Short mmCIF file of N, CA and C in Angstrom, two decimals:
data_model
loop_
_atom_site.label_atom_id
_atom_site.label_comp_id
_atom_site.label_asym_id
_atom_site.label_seq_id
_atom_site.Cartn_x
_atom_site.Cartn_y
_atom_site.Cartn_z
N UNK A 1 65.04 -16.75 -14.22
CA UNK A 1 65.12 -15.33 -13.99
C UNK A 1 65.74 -15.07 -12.62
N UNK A 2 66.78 -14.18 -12.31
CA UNK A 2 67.47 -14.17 -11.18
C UNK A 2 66.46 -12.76 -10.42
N UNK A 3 66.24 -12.73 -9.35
CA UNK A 3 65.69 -12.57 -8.78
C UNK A 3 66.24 -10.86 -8.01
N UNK A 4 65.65 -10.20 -7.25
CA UNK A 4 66.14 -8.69 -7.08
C UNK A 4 66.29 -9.49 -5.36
N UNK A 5 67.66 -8.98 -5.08
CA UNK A 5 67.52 -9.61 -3.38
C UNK A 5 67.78 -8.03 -2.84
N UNK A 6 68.03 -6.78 -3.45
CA UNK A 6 68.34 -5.70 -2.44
C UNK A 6 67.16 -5.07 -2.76
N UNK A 7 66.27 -4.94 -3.21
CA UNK A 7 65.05 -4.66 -3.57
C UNK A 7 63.95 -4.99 -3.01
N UNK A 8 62.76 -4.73 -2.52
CA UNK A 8 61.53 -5.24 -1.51
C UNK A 8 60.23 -4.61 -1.73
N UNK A 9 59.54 -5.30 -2.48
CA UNK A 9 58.26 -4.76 -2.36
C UNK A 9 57.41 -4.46 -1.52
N UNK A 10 56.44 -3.40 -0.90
CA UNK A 10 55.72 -3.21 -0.34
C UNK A 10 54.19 -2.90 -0.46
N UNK A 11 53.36 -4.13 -0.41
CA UNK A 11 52.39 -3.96 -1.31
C UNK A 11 51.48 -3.58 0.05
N UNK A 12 50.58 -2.89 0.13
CA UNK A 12 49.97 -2.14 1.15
C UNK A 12 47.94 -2.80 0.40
N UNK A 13 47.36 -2.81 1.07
CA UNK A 13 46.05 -3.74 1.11
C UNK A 13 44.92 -2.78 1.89
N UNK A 14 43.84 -2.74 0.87
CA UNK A 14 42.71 -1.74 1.99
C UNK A 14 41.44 -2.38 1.89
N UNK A 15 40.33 -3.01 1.76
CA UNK A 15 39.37 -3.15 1.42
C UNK A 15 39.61 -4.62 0.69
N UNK A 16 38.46 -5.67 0.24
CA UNK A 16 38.42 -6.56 -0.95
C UNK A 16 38.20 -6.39 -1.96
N UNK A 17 38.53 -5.35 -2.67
CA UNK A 17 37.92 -5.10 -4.16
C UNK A 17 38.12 -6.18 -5.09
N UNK A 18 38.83 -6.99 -4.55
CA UNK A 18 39.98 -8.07 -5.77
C UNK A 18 39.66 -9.35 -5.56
N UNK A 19 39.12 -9.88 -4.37
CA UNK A 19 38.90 -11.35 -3.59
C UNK A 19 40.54 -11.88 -3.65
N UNK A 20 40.28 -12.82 -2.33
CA UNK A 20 41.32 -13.59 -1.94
C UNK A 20 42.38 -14.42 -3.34
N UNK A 21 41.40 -14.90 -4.02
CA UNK A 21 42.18 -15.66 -5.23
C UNK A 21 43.39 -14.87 -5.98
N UNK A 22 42.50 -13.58 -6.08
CA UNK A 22 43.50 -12.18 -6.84
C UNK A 22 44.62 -11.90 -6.41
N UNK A 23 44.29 -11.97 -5.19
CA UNK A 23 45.74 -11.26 -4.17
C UNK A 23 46.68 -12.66 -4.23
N UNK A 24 46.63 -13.83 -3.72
CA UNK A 24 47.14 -14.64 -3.55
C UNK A 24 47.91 -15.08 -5.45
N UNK A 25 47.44 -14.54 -6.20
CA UNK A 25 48.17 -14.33 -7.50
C UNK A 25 48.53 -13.58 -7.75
N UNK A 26 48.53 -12.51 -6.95
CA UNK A 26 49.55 -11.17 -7.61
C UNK A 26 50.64 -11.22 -6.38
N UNK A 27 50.14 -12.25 -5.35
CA UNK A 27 51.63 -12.12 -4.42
C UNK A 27 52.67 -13.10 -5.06
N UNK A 28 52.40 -14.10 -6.08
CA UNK A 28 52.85 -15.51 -6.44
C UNK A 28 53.52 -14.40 -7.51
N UNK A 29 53.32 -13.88 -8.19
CA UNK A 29 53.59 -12.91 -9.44
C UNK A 29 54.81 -11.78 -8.64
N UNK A 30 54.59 -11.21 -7.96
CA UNK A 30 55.74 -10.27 -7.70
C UNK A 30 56.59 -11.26 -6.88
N UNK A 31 56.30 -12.62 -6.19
CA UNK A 31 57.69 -13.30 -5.77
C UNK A 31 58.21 -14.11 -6.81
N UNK A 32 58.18 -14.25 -8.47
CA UNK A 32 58.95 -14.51 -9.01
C UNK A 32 60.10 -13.63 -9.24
N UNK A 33 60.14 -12.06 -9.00
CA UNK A 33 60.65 -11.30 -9.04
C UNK A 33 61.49 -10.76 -7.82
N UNK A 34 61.06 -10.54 -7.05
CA UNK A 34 61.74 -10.23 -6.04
C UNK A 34 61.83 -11.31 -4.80
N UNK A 35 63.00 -11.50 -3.85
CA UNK A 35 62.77 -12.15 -2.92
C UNK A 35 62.04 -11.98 -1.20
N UNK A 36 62.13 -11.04 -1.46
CA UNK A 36 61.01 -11.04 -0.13
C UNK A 36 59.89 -10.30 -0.60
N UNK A 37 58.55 -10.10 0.35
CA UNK A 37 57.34 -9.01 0.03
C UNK A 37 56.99 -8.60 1.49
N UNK A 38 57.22 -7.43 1.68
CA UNK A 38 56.32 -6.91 2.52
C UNK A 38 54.50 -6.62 2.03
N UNK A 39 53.77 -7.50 3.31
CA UNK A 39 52.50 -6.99 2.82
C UNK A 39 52.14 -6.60 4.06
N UNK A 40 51.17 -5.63 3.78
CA UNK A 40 51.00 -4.23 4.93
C UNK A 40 48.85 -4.41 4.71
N UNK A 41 48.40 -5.08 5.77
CA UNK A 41 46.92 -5.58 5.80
C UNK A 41 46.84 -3.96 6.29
N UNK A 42 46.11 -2.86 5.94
CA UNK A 42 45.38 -1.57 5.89
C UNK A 42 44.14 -1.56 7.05
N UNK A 43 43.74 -2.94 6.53
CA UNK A 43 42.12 -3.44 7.26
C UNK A 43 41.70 -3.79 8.79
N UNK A 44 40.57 -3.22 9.05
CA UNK A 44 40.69 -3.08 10.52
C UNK A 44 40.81 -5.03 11.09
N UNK A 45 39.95 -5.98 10.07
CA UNK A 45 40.91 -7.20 10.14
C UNK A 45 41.51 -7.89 8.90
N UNK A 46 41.95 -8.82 9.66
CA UNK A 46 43.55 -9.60 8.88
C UNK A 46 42.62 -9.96 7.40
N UNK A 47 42.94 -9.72 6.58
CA UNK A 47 42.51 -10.09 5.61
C UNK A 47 43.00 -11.70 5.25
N UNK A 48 41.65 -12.14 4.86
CA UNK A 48 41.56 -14.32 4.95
C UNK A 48 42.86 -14.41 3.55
N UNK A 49 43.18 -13.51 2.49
CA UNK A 49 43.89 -14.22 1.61
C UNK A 49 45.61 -14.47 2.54
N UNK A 50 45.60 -13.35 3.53
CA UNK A 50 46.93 -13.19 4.08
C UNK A 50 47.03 -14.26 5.39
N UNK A 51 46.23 -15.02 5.63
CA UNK A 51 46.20 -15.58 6.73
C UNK A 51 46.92 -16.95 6.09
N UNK A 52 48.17 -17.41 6.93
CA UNK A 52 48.82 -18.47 7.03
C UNK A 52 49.67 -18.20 6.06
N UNK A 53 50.47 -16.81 5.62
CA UNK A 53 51.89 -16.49 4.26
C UNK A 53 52.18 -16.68 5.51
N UNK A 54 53.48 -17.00 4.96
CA UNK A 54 54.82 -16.86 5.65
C UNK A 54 55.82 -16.85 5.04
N UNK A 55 57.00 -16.94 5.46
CA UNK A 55 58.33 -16.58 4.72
C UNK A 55 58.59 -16.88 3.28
N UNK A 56 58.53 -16.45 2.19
CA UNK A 56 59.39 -14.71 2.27
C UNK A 56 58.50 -13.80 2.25
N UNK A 57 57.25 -13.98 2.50
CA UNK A 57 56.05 -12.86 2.71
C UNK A 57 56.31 -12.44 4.40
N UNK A 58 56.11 -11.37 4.28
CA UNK A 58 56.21 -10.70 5.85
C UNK A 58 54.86 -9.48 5.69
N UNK A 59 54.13 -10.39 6.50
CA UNK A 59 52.43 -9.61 6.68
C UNK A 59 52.61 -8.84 7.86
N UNK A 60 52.16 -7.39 7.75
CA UNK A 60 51.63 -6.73 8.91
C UNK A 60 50.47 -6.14 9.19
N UNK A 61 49.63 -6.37 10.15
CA UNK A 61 48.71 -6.22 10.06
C UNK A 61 48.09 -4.92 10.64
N UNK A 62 48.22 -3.61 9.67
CA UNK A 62 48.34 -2.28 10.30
C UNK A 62 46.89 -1.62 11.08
N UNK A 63 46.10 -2.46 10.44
CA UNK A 63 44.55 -1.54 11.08
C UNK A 63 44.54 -0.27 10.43
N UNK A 64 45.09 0.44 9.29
CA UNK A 64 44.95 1.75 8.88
C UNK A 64 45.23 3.04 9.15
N UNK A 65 46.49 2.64 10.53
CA UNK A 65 46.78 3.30 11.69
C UNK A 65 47.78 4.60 10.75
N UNK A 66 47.54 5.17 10.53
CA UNK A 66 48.29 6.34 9.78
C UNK A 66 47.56 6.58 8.26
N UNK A 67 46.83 5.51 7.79
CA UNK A 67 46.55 5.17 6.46
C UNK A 67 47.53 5.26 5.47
N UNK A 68 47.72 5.48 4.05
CA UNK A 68 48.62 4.73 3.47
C UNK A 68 50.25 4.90 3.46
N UNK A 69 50.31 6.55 4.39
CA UNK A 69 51.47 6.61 4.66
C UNK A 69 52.07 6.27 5.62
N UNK A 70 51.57 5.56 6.76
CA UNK A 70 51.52 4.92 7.98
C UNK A 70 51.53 3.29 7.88
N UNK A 71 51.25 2.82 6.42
CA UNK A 71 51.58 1.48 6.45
C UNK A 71 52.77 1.49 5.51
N UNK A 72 53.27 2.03 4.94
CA UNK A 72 54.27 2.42 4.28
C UNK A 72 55.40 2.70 5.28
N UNK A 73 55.07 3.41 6.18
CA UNK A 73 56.63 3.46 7.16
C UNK A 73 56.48 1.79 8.54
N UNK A 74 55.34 1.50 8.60
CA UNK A 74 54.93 0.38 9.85
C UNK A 74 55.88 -0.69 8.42
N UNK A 75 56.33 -0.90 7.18
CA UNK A 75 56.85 -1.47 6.40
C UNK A 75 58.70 -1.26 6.32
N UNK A 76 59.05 -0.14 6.30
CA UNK A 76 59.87 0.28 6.29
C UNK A 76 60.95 0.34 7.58
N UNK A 77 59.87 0.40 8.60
CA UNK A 77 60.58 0.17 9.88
C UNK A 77 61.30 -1.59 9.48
N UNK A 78 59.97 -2.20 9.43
CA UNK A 78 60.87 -3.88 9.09
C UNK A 78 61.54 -3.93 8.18
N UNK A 79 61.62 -3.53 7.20
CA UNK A 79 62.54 -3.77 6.33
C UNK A 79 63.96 -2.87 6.55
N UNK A 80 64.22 -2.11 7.61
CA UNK A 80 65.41 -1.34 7.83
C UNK A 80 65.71 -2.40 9.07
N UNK A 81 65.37 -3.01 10.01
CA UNK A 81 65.54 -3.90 10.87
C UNK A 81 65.42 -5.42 10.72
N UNK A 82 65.27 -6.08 9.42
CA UNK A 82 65.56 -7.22 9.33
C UNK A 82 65.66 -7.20 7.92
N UNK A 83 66.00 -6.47 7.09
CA UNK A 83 66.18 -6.74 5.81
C UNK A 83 67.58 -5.82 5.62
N UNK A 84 68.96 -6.12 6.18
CA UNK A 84 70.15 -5.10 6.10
C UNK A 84 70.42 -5.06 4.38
N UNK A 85 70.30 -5.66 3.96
CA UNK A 85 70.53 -5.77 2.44
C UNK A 85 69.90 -5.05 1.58
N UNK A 86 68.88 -4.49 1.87
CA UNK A 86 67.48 -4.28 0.68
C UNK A 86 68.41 -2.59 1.09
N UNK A 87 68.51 -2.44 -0.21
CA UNK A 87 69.04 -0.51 -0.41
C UNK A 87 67.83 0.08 -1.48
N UNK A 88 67.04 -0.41 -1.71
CA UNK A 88 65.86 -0.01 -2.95
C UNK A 88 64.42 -0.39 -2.18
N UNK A 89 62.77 0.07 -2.37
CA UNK A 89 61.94 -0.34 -1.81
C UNK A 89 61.22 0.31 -3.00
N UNK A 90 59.92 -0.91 -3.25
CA UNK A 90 59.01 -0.40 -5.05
C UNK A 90 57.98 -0.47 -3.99
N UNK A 91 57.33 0.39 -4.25
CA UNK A 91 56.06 0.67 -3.46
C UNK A 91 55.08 0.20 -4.28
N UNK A 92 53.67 -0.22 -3.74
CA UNK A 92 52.49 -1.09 -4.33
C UNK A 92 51.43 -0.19 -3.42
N UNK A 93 50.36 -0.38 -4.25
CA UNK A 93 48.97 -0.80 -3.30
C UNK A 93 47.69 -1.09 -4.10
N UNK A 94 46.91 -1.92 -3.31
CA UNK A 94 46.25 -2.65 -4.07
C UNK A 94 45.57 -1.87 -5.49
N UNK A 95 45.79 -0.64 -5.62
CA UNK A 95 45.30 -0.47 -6.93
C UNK A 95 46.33 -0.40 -8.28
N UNK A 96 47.22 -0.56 -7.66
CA UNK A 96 48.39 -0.80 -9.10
C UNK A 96 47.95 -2.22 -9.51
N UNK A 97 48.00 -2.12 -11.14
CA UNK A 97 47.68 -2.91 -12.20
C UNK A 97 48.59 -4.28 -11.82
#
């Protein structure tokens, strides 16, 4: 399956409703699809499933600082400054299916 490279998900994270295992399979699941993921930690800390992603995951760790429309642009800023390619952005958060 060829992969979306101008495209970037932004999956935004608040709470554990899901446990670590969940998340760490729904991040494995949207990077068959797209090549990078923005993930946007909501939580006042780093959430343990996000600790030690790295590339092509790009974690930020917002503290809730605007709440969900504030981790949505703390996302967007990076992806307009190191992602010149991405012209599309699919928005997430942890309660999409």
């Amino acid at each position: 399956m060829e992969k979306f490279n101008n495209v970037c998900p932004i999956l935004v994270l608040y709470g554990d409703r899901n446990g670590e295992n969940f998340i760490r399979e729904k991040l494995k699941e949207i990077l068959k699809v797209f090549s990078n993921v923005i993930v946007v930690d909501n939580n006042e800390n780093l959430s343990s499933a996000l600790c030690g992603l790295d590339s092509p995951y790009v974690v930020i760790h917002n503290k809730n600082s605007g709440g969900l429309a504030g981790a949505y642009n703390s996302a967007l800023r990076v992806i307009y400054s190191d992602f010149p390619s991405v012209d599309k952005v699919f928005f997430l958060d942890d309660d999409t299916p």
